[in-house]
Amino acid sequence: VETVLIPGVNSRKHQMCFDWGPGEMLVCETSFNKKEKSEMVPSCPFIYIIRKDVDVYSQVLRKLFNESHGIFVGLQRIEEELTGKSRKSQLVRVSKNYRSVIRACMEEMHQVAIAAKDPASGRQFSSQVSILSAMELIWNLCEILFIEVAPAGPLLLHLLDWVRLHVCEVDSLSADVLGSENPSKHESFWNLVTILVLQGRLDEARQMLSKEADTSPASVGMCRIMGELMRTMPILSPGNTQTLTELELKWQHWHEECERYLQDCTFASNPHLESLCKIMLGDEAALLEQKELLSNWYHFLVTRLLYSNPTVKPIDLQYYAQSSLDLFLGGESSPEPLDNILMAAFEFDIHQVIKECSIALSNWWFVAHLTDLLDHCKLLQSHNLYFGSNMREFLLLEYASGLFAHPSLWQLGVDYFDYCPELGRVSLELHIERIPLNTEQKALKVLRICEQRQMTEQVRSICKILAMKAVRNNRLGSALSWSIRAKDAAFATLVSDRFLRDYCERGCFSDLDLIDNLGPAMMLSDRLTFLGKYREFHRVYGEKRFADAASLLLSLMTSQIAPRSFWMTLLTDALPLLEQKQVIFSAEQTYELMQCLEDLTSGRPVHGGPDTQQCQDDDIETTKVEMLRLALARNLARAIIREGSLEGS
Amino acid sequence: MEEIYAKFVSQKISKTRWQPLPPGSLQTAETFATGSWDNEENYVSLWSIGDFGNLDSDGGFEGDHQLLCDIRHHGDIMDLQFFDQERIVTASSTGCVTVFLHHPNNQTLSVNQQWTTAHYHTGPGSPSYSSAPCTGIVCNNPEIVTVGEDGRINLFRADHKEAVRTIDNADSSTLHAVTFLRTPEILTVNSIGQLKIWDFRQQGNEPSQILSLTGDRVPLHCVDRHPNQQHVVATGGQDGMLSIWDVRQGTMPVSLLKAHEAEMWEVHFHPSNPDHLFTCLKMDPFVSFHQVKLFNELLTFLSHSISNQAHVHQSVISSWLSTDPAKDRIEITSLLPSRTLSVNSLDVLGPCLVCGTDAEAIYVTRHLFS
């Protein structure tokens, strides 16, 4: 249970209210007062955002997220190619990749912890290092037991490696001792030898013993015997072809030999060597005496197995593990979460491992990736959770949602959603619409993600938002380009209307570079086509190609793509063409123009009323209509004459 | 591609640029600058790949790039250019253009000059002031030209407080990138697929020339000019199409290459080896970015014939302008392992290449042509 104090809020006097978000919580002060009458204005004017997952904001851990993302995506991709014998080795390789990423992160965090300026943050980084170390420890064990599925024999070798990797004081101790002038007289000499034996590094232990033999003639004989015992201990080496039974027999034989030497009191004069012999016989009491060197129960477990049952079978591990834990703790302390997780692993209870890890760790990263990998090993039964998806998917969804709460890491989250077959797409659709888009470049990336996944609804909605923003900022060209991308005809119509309105108000077109170069996009909406063609009319007129301009104008009106409100403008545009010296409109065309005019005037209701402005407008309208009628009539006359006479036909 | 060093840097990289070498220098590139984006706190950083005293067994330099210094930056870094050896100009998503100064003796960066309202939708005087992202920068000491989402072009001069020249509403859509043609002329590309040439000697607010692709108005994202031939430019578009243009002739591109499946974010001619062109884009399954190399026997022939003649009336035809890319050999090589997120930016100098990705990694190689 964590208590977080909100600065600035007097929690004794005022009540606070809160609301949950996807990864955060909003908190603010209310005006409800616990004791006295409620005040009108809360004294603290801020709204606070409380984030639960601080790991996402850690600089060093970000590298972990990014690198592991690459490994995750790679694993999903090669899934189809994973068949047969190579499958297991490929999965082991992926597991080792993940682990090396964790180790790299650990190393860097360690450097940061050392370089930290104030002790508090230094401690925080150090605790992060130990969390990462624990994660790697658990992952490594899972790799040995679940992915590698080491059988009896190799199992112990892997466990030895595991322990050697994680109890690393040996190397610094060894450097200390060997670096000194007289190693065998060093105070930690026997500690070093003991721990080498405990870790099964018998060759190195032998070398140390030979140094002791050199300096202390009295113990030469004993050292030689001990050295021989160490050398002859049967151990399964990777390329060895002997069967398990052979190994067991040999080992039994060797064990009895050690026993004999102990019974004969060969090492009685040197308590160190005697205790080493007992250790090598797997004597529990002797091992427990070395608690400090062992430092944890799983080291005790592995040493115990090495010297009492090296061909242990995987299913028997749990009994040894439980008893080792009990013996090591000795009733003085209770198991910690890490111990419980490891125990669950030894019991081959994968679900328990994942459950305990989820509880113990603050971030979903570990369980999500581990579960995904184990799922690829076909180890998880697909018992469905209550909302229908399986555990792997649940964890991946949780992890990816956490990524989306981060301003930058959302791009990683996209790929995780892609590989959740049941709810991934829906989750992505919901999340991707809510990413804040402050630049076009970011918007383009988001749109590309949507388009690649055929999320047309989201594409439309995002383009609409951007187009609306552009219209508000008077960037009509941008607005049009967004509506073209979304194939949004309705919005294209809206933008075209804006252009036309601007034209009516100003008498000229803005943004000619855009309208002149619409290209095939013109077909997106009728209004847009009209806009493009209308501009073309102006251009053609400007080039004095009057006949073409005339037919274009006519086609604009007769093809019904011109909005009705614009017809008057179009007809007015026809006036100069009608007034030209030569006859431009043919009789047929003039009839059509007249038809349009009649359509327009008949449709309008009569404006009555006392409004003077209205009357003035009416006057202007009537004048225009009259002028048009006159011009049309004159043109009709001239056209009929021209067409009727010999040259015109 | 051997010897690519990758480093995860905990920030999405939007731009990477090599620090220019002093003219006539024989060194190889050593320092580069990066800008980040999409973080709550963005940084401009300087990195070095120089010798730290580590030599590997071949006697070559070992190890990846190290951070020299960085400085906080308001807003995403949309573009970044080196103004000269020591000064870096950045374009921000807040519409601000900043000049940073690098102090080599104590390895720090500081703000040298800033134009905070370079790009905006509604002006600083009005109550509803809203800024617009600045999308592109090009420098030519002492001038800096910037373009933005507000369709505005600014001409700044270092150490001048106000803009020397501003072309408001130069474009009704977003201007994505800008480059110099000859010194008083610039070329911009916009989101409706047009290239516009502007001449600062002229007074008006109209472009002196407009070029565009026919067909769909595909937005153009990046542009680069051939280092030796000032009339040849390459543009990259939203559909991954790489176009080569000759601005002297016609309004159409000379050749088109379908290079990628998705947006091309940057295109660069190699500054000293212009037969090589580099592009980068968002990931597709097999390639992350290309090196497009054009061999042209015609060019070789021409250069021989020119040297044997006293007078040459025919201008040297750039190898890129030959019209049939299928006939002349174009080699396309992918230079990065796949599976990364979008490669946002790249820069080349000599045999060195640096690029930055959305997977928060920087890749450097020093052996581009081996």
Short mmCIF file of N, CA and C in Angstrom, two decimals, chain A residues 51 57-63 66-67 69-71 73-75 77 108 406-412 415 436 438-442 444-445 447-449 451-452 472-482 484-485 499 510-511 513-514 516-521, chain B residues 7-12 14-15 37-40 43 76-78 93 121-122 130 133 148-152 169-174 176 190-192 194 196 210 212 214-217 219 221 238-239 261-263 265 282-283 285 338-339 341-342 344 358-360:
data_model
loop_
_atom_site.label_atom_id
_atom_site.label_comp_id
_atom_site.label_asym_id
_atom_site.label_seq_id
_atom_site.Cartn_x
_atom_site.Cartn_y
_atom_site.Cartn_z
N ARG A 51 0.79 9.00 -11.91
CA ARG A 51 1.14 7.87 -12.76
C ARG A 51 1.58 6.71 -11.90
N TYR A 57 9.10 5.65 -17.62
CA TYR A 57 9.78 6.93 -17.77
C TYR A 57 11.26 6.86 -17.44
N SER A 58 11.74 5.68 -17.13
CA SER A 58 13.15 5.57 -16.80
C SER A 58 13.98 5.54 -18.08
N GLN A 59 15.02 6.34 -18.12
CA GLN A 59 15.85 6.41 -19.32
C GLN A 59 16.48 5.08 -19.67
N VAL A 60 17.00 4.40 -18.65
CA VAL A 60 17.72 3.17 -18.92
C VAL A 60 16.76 2.06 -19.33
N LEU A 61 15.62 2.00 -18.65
CA LEU A 61 14.68 0.94 -18.97
C LEU A 61 14.09 1.11 -20.35
N ARG A 62 14.08 2.31 -20.86
CA ARG A 62 13.57 2.52 -22.21
C ARG A 62 14.35 1.70 -23.22
N LYS A 63 15.65 1.58 -22.98
CA LYS A 63 16.44 0.78 -23.90
C LYS A 63 15.98 -0.67 -23.86
N ASN A 66 12.86 -0.96 -25.93
CA ASN A 66 13.09 -0.90 -27.37
C ASN A 66 13.78 -2.14 -27.90
N GLU A 67 14.82 -2.57 -27.21
CA GLU A 67 15.54 -3.75 -27.71
C GLU A 67 14.66 -4.98 -27.67
N HIS A 69 11.54 -5.12 -27.83
CA HIS A 69 10.52 -5.02 -28.87
C HIS A 69 11.01 -5.66 -30.15
N GLY A 70 12.26 -5.36 -30.50
CA GLY A 70 12.83 -5.95 -31.71
C GLY A 70 12.87 -7.47 -31.63
N ILE A 71 13.24 -7.99 -30.46
CA ILE A 71 13.31 -9.44 -30.29
C ILE A 71 11.90 -10.05 -30.38
N VAL A 73 9.20 -8.90 -31.92
CA VAL A 73 8.66 -8.89 -33.28
C VAL A 73 9.36 -9.96 -34.11
N GLY A 74 10.66 -10.10 -33.91
CA GLY A 74 11.40 -11.12 -34.64
C GLY A 74 10.88 -12.51 -34.35
N LEU A 75 10.56 -12.75 -33.06
CA LEU A 75 10.07 -14.07 -32.66
C LEU A 75 8.72 -14.36 -33.33
N ARG A 77 7.68 -13.24 -36.06
CA ARG A 77 7.84 -13.43 -37.50
C ARG A 77 8.40 -14.79 -37.85
N GLU A 108 24.17 -1.05 -17.32
CA GLU A 108 24.08 0.40 -17.47
C GLU A 108 23.47 1.06 -16.25
N HIS A 406 2.42 6.35 -22.64
CA HIS A 406 3.66 7.13 -22.69
C HIS A 406 3.66 7.96 -23.97
N PRO A 407 4.12 9.21 -23.90
CA PRO A 407 4.02 10.04 -25.10
C PRO A 407 4.84 9.54 -26.28
N SER A 408 5.87 8.74 -26.00
CA SER A 408 6.77 8.38 -27.09
C SER A 408 6.75 6.90 -27.43
N LEU A 409 6.51 6.05 -26.43
CA LEU A 409 6.67 4.62 -26.66
C LEU A 409 5.46 3.98 -27.31
N TRP A 410 4.44 4.77 -27.65
CA TRP A 410 3.23 4.20 -28.24
C TRP A 410 3.55 3.45 -29.52
N GLN A 411 4.59 3.87 -30.22
CA GLN A 411 4.90 3.20 -31.48
C GLN A 411 5.27 1.75 -31.27
N LEU A 412 5.89 1.46 -30.12
CA LEU A 412 6.20 0.06 -29.83
C LEU A 412 4.93 -0.71 -29.58
N ASP A 415 2.96 -2.69 -32.42
CA ASP A 415 3.34 -4.05 -32.84
C ASP A 415 2.84 -5.10 -31.88
N PRO A 436 -2.22 12.25 -29.21
CA PRO A 436 -2.27 13.67 -29.56
C PRO A 436 -1.38 13.94 -30.77
N ASN A 438 0.39 16.79 -32.70
CA ASN A 438 0.71 18.21 -32.72
C ASN A 438 1.48 18.63 -33.97
N THR A 439 2.00 17.67 -34.72
CA THR A 439 2.63 18.05 -35.98
C THR A 439 2.12 17.15 -37.09
N GLU A 440 2.25 17.62 -38.31
CA GLU A 440 1.79 16.81 -39.44
C GLU A 440 2.61 15.55 -39.58
N GLN A 441 3.88 15.65 -39.24
CA GLN A 441 4.73 14.48 -39.42
C GLN A 441 4.27 13.33 -38.54
N LYS A 442 3.90 13.67 -37.29
CA LYS A 442 3.43 12.63 -36.40
C LYS A 442 2.11 12.07 -36.93
N LEU A 444 1.20 11.86 -39.95
CA LEU A 444 1.46 10.99 -41.09
C LEU A 444 1.87 9.60 -40.64
N LYS A 445 2.68 9.53 -39.58
CA LYS A 445 3.09 8.22 -39.09
C LYS A 445 1.89 7.44 -38.57
N LEU A 447 -1.20 7.84 -39.40
CA LEU A 447 -2.07 7.47 -40.53
C LEU A 447 -1.51 6.28 -41.28
N ARG A 448 -0.20 6.25 -41.44
CA ARG A 448 0.39 5.14 -42.16
C ARG A 448 0.13 3.84 -41.41
N ILE A 449 0.24 3.89 -40.07
CA ILE A 449 -0.05 2.70 -39.26
C ILE A 449 -1.49 2.25 -39.50
N GLU A 451 -3.45 2.93 -42.09
CA GLU A 451 -3.69 2.48 -43.46
C GLU A 451 -3.13 1.09 -43.70
N GLN A 452 -1.99 0.81 -43.11
CA GLN A 452 -1.40 -0.52 -43.30
C GLN A 452 -2.28 -1.61 -42.73
N ARG A 472 -9.69 25.80 -39.82
CA ARG A 472 -9.74 26.84 -38.77
C ARG A 472 -8.54 27.77 -38.87
N ASN A 473 -7.40 27.23 -39.28
CA ASN A 473 -6.21 28.05 -39.44
C ASN A 473 -6.12 28.67 -40.81
N ASN A 474 -7.17 28.50 -41.57
CA ASN A 474 -7.22 29.08 -42.92
C ASN A 474 -6.20 28.47 -43.87
N ARG A 475 -5.82 27.22 -43.63
CA ARG A 475 -4.91 26.54 -44.54
C ARG A 475 -5.74 25.64 -45.43
N LEU A 476 -6.38 26.26 -46.42
CA LEU A 476 -7.34 25.50 -47.20
C LEU A 476 -6.65 24.42 -48.04
N GLY A 477 -5.46 24.69 -48.48
CA GLY A 477 -4.73 23.69 -49.27
C GLY A 477 -4.48 22.44 -48.45
N SER A 478 -4.02 22.63 -47.23
CA SER A 478 -3.80 21.47 -46.35
C SER A 478 -5.10 20.73 -46.11
N ALA A 479 -6.17 21.50 -45.85
CA ALA A 479 -7.46 20.86 -45.58
C ALA A 479 -7.86 19.99 -46.76
N LEU A 480 -7.66 20.54 -47.96
CA LEU A 480 -8.03 19.75 -49.13
C LEU A 480 -7.16 18.51 -49.25
N SER A 481 -5.89 18.65 -48.99
CA SER A 481 -5.02 17.48 -49.15
C SER A 481 -5.37 16.41 -48.12
N TRP A 482 -5.82 16.79 -46.93
CA TRP A 482 -6.26 15.78 -45.95
C TRP A 482 -7.54 15.11 -46.40
N ILE A 484 -8.51 14.66 -49.39
CA ILE A 484 -8.19 13.77 -50.50
C ILE A 484 -7.63 12.46 -49.98
N ARG A 485 -6.76 12.56 -48.98
CA ARG A 485 -6.18 11.34 -48.44
C ARG A 485 -7.24 10.43 -47.82
N PHE A 499 -13.76 28.06 -50.50
CA PHE A 499 -13.08 28.73 -51.60
C PHE A 499 -14.06 29.62 -52.37
N SER A 510 -8.22 32.81 -54.00
CA SER A 510 -6.99 32.65 -53.23
C SER A 510 -6.43 31.28 -53.57
N ASP A 511 -5.21 31.08 -53.30
CA ASP A 511 -4.61 29.75 -53.44
C ASP A 511 -4.77 29.18 -54.83
N ASP A 513 -2.53 28.29 -56.75
CA ASP A 513 -1.61 27.18 -56.99
C ASP A 513 -2.31 25.85 -56.72
N LEU A 514 -3.24 25.87 -55.79
CA LEU A 514 -3.92 24.63 -55.46
C LEU A 514 -5.01 24.32 -56.47
N ASP A 516 -5.54 25.39 -59.43
CA ASP A 516 -5.12 25.16 -60.81
C ASP A 516 -4.53 23.78 -61.00
N ASN A 517 -4.12 23.14 -59.94
CA ASN A 517 -3.39 21.88 -60.07
C ASN A 517 -4.07 20.74 -59.36
N LEU A 518 -5.40 20.71 -59.42
CA LEU A 518 -6.09 19.66 -58.66
C LEU A 518 -5.87 18.28 -59.25
N GLY A 519 -5.81 18.22 -60.56
CA GLY A 519 -5.60 16.90 -61.16
C GLY A 519 -6.79 15.99 -60.93
N PRO A 520 -6.55 14.69 -60.90
CA PRO A 520 -7.65 13.73 -60.75
C PRO A 520 -8.39 13.87 -59.44
N ALA A 521 -7.77 14.52 -58.46
CA ALA A 521 -8.44 14.68 -57.17
C ALA A 521 -9.73 15.48 -57.31
N LYS B 7 23.35 1.92 -31.28
CA LYS B 7 23.28 2.26 -29.87
C LYS B 7 21.87 2.75 -29.56
N PHE B 8 21.31 2.22 -28.48
CA PHE B 8 19.98 2.66 -28.08
C PHE B 8 20.12 3.85 -27.15
N VAL B 9 19.37 4.88 -27.46
CA VAL B 9 19.65 6.15 -26.77
C VAL B 9 18.45 6.69 -26.00
N SER B 10 17.39 5.91 -25.83
CA SER B 10 16.25 6.32 -25.00
C SER B 10 15.53 7.55 -25.49
N GLN B 11 15.64 7.87 -26.76
CA GLN B 11 14.82 8.95 -27.31
C GLN B 11 14.65 8.66 -28.80
N LYS B 12 13.46 8.97 -29.31
CA LYS B 12 13.25 8.76 -30.73
C LYS B 12 13.99 9.86 -31.47
N SER B 14 14.77 12.21 -34.55
CA SER B 14 14.11 12.73 -35.74
C SER B 14 15.12 13.18 -36.78
N LYS B 15 16.28 13.69 -36.35
CA LYS B 15 17.27 14.15 -37.32
C LYS B 15 18.68 13.81 -36.85
N TRP B 37 12.40 13.64 -30.84
CA TRP B 37 11.03 14.12 -30.99
C TRP B 37 10.11 13.26 -30.16
N ASP B 38 8.91 13.77 -29.94
CA ASP B 38 7.84 13.03 -29.30
C ASP B 38 8.10 12.74 -27.83
N ASN B 39 9.06 13.37 -27.24
CA ASN B 39 9.27 13.22 -25.80
C ASN B 39 8.67 14.40 -25.07
N GLU B 40 8.49 14.24 -23.78
CA GLU B 40 8.07 15.41 -23.02
C GLU B 40 9.19 16.41 -22.94
N TYR B 43 15.76 16.76 -26.71
CA TYR B 43 17.15 17.21 -26.58
C TYR B 43 17.82 17.30 -27.93
N ASP B 76 9.23 19.30 -30.51
CA ASP B 76 9.94 18.31 -31.31
C ASP B 76 10.93 19.01 -32.21
N ILE B 77 12.02 18.33 -32.47
CA ILE B 77 12.99 18.88 -33.43
C ILE B 77 12.58 18.38 -34.82
N MET B 78 12.09 19.30 -35.63
CA MET B 78 11.57 18.91 -36.93
C MET B 78 12.68 18.89 -37.97
N SER B 93 8.68 22.19 -33.35
CA SER B 93 7.25 22.04 -33.59
C SER B 93 6.46 23.17 -32.95
N HIS B 121 0.04 30.30 -37.14
CA HIS B 121 -1.20 30.39 -37.93
C HIS B 121 -1.85 31.74 -37.74
N THR B 122 -2.10 32.10 -36.50
CA THR B 122 -2.57 33.47 -36.23
C THR B 122 -1.48 34.16 -35.44
N SER B 130 -1.83 31.20 -32.37
CA SER B 130 -1.51 29.78 -32.39
C SER B 130 -0.30 29.58 -33.27
N PRO B 133 4.09 24.42 -36.55
CA PRO B 133 5.42 23.79 -36.57
C PRO B 133 6.25 24.28 -37.75
N GLY B 148 7.35 26.25 -43.00
CA GLY B 148 6.56 25.60 -41.95
C GLY B 148 5.19 25.18 -42.40
N GLU B 149 4.44 24.66 -41.45
CA GLU B 149 3.09 24.19 -41.74
C GLU B 149 2.15 25.35 -42.02
N ASP B 150 2.57 26.56 -41.72
CA ASP B 150 1.71 27.71 -42.02
C ASP B 150 1.90 28.19 -43.45
N GLY B 151 2.71 27.47 -44.23
CA GLY B 151 2.90 27.88 -45.61
C GLY B 151 3.73 29.13 -45.77
N ARG B 152 4.51 29.45 -44.75
CA ARG B 152 5.28 30.70 -44.76
C ARG B 152 6.73 30.38 -45.03
N ASN B 169 1.93 33.20 -46.57
CA ASN B 169 1.00 32.46 -47.41
C ASN B 169 1.63 32.09 -48.76
N ALA B 170 2.90 31.69 -48.69
CA ALA B 170 3.58 31.30 -49.93
C ALA B 170 2.90 30.07 -50.53
N ASP B 171 2.25 29.31 -49.67
CA ASP B 171 1.63 28.08 -50.14
C ASP B 171 0.38 27.84 -49.32
N SER B 172 -0.64 27.32 -49.98
CA SER B 172 -1.87 27.09 -49.22
C SER B 172 -1.83 25.77 -48.47
N SER B 173 -0.82 24.95 -48.74
CA SER B 173 -0.71 23.71 -47.98
C SER B 173 0.60 23.75 -47.21
N THR B 174 0.92 22.65 -46.57
CA THR B 174 2.12 22.63 -45.74
C THR B 174 3.37 22.52 -46.59
N HIS B 176 6.98 21.20 -46.77
CA HIS B 176 7.67 20.14 -46.03
C HIS B 176 9.18 20.30 -45.99
N ASN B 190 5.79 20.76 -51.22
CA ASN B 190 4.65 20.88 -50.32
C ASN B 190 3.81 19.61 -50.31
N SER B 191 2.71 19.67 -49.56
CA SER B 191 1.92 18.46 -49.37
C SER B 191 0.88 18.26 -50.46
N ILE B 192 0.91 19.08 -51.55
CA ILE B 192 0.07 18.71 -52.69
C ILE B 192 0.94 18.40 -53.89
N GLN B 194 3.82 19.66 -55.15
CA GLN B 194 4.40 20.66 -56.05
C GLN B 194 5.79 21.08 -55.58
N LYS B 196 8.17 24.39 -55.86
CA LYS B 196 8.10 25.80 -56.22
C LYS B 196 9.46 26.42 -56.07
N ILE B 210 6.67 26.77 -61.02
CA ILE B 210 6.02 25.68 -60.29
C ILE B 210 6.15 24.40 -61.10
N SER B 212 5.21 20.14 -61.04
CA SER B 212 4.47 19.12 -60.29
C SER B 212 4.35 17.85 -61.10
N THR B 214 2.09 15.01 -62.68
CA THR B 214 0.67 14.84 -63.04
C THR B 214 0.16 13.64 -62.28
N GLY B 215 -1.11 13.42 -62.43
CA GLY B 215 -1.66 12.30 -61.68
C GLY B 215 -2.00 12.74 -60.27
N ASP B 216 -1.98 11.81 -59.36
CA ASP B 216 -2.39 12.12 -57.99
C ASP B 216 -1.47 13.12 -57.34
N ARG B 217 -2.08 13.97 -56.55
CA ARG B 217 -1.29 14.98 -55.86
C ARG B 217 -0.67 14.35 -54.63
N PRO B 219 1.80 14.04 -51.67
CA PRO B 219 2.67 14.96 -50.92
C PRO B 219 4.14 14.59 -51.07
N HIS B 221 7.87 14.90 -49.40
CA HIS B 221 8.37 15.10 -48.05
C HIS B 221 9.78 15.64 -47.97
N GLN B 238 5.23 10.69 -50.56
CA GLN B 238 4.50 9.92 -49.57
C GLN B 238 4.30 8.48 -50.02
N ASP B 239 4.30 8.27 -51.33
CA ASP B 239 4.09 6.91 -51.80
C ASP B 239 5.41 6.19 -52.04
N GLU B 261 7.73 1.37 -50.28
CA GLU B 261 6.29 1.20 -50.20
C GLU B 261 5.62 2.30 -49.41
N ALA B 262 6.35 3.03 -48.64
CA ALA B 262 5.72 4.04 -47.78
C ALA B 262 6.56 5.31 -47.83
N GLU B 263 6.19 6.28 -46.98
CA GLU B 263 6.80 7.60 -47.05
C GLU B 263 8.33 7.54 -47.04
N TRP B 265 11.34 9.69 -45.93
CA TRP B 265 11.49 10.84 -45.06
C TRP B 265 12.65 11.73 -45.48
N LYS B 282 10.01 4.50 -43.56
CA LYS B 282 9.48 3.57 -42.59
C LYS B 282 9.76 2.14 -43.04
N MET B 283 9.80 1.28 -42.09
CA MET B 283 10.18 -0.10 -42.37
C MET B 283 9.24 -0.79 -43.34
N PRO B 285 9.24 -4.99 -44.93
CA PRO B 285 9.84 -6.21 -44.38
C PRO B 285 11.29 -6.45 -44.76
N SER B 338 16.71 -5.31 -41.27
CA SER B 338 15.30 -4.94 -41.23
C SER B 338 14.78 -5.06 -39.80
N ARG B 339 13.52 -4.93 -39.64
CA ARG B 339 12.89 -5.08 -38.34
C ARG B 339 13.06 -3.88 -37.43
N LEU B 341 11.93 0.05 -36.52
CA LEU B 341 10.86 0.99 -36.83
C LEU B 341 11.42 2.02 -37.81
N SER B 342 10.57 2.98 -38.11
CA SER B 342 10.90 3.96 -39.14
C SER B 342 12.29 4.57 -38.97
N ASN B 344 14.17 7.71 -39.57
CA ASN B 344 13.70 9.07 -39.80
C ASN B 344 14.67 9.95 -40.55
N ASP B 358 13.02 5.47 -35.14
CA ASP B 358 11.99 5.56 -34.11
C ASP B 358 12.12 4.45 -33.09
N ALA B 359 13.02 3.51 -33.32
CA ALA B 359 13.25 2.48 -32.30
C ALA B 359 14.28 2.98 -31.30
N GLU B 360 14.49 4.29 -31.30
CA GLU B 360 15.37 4.95 -30.35
C GLU B 360 16.80 4.48 -30.47
#
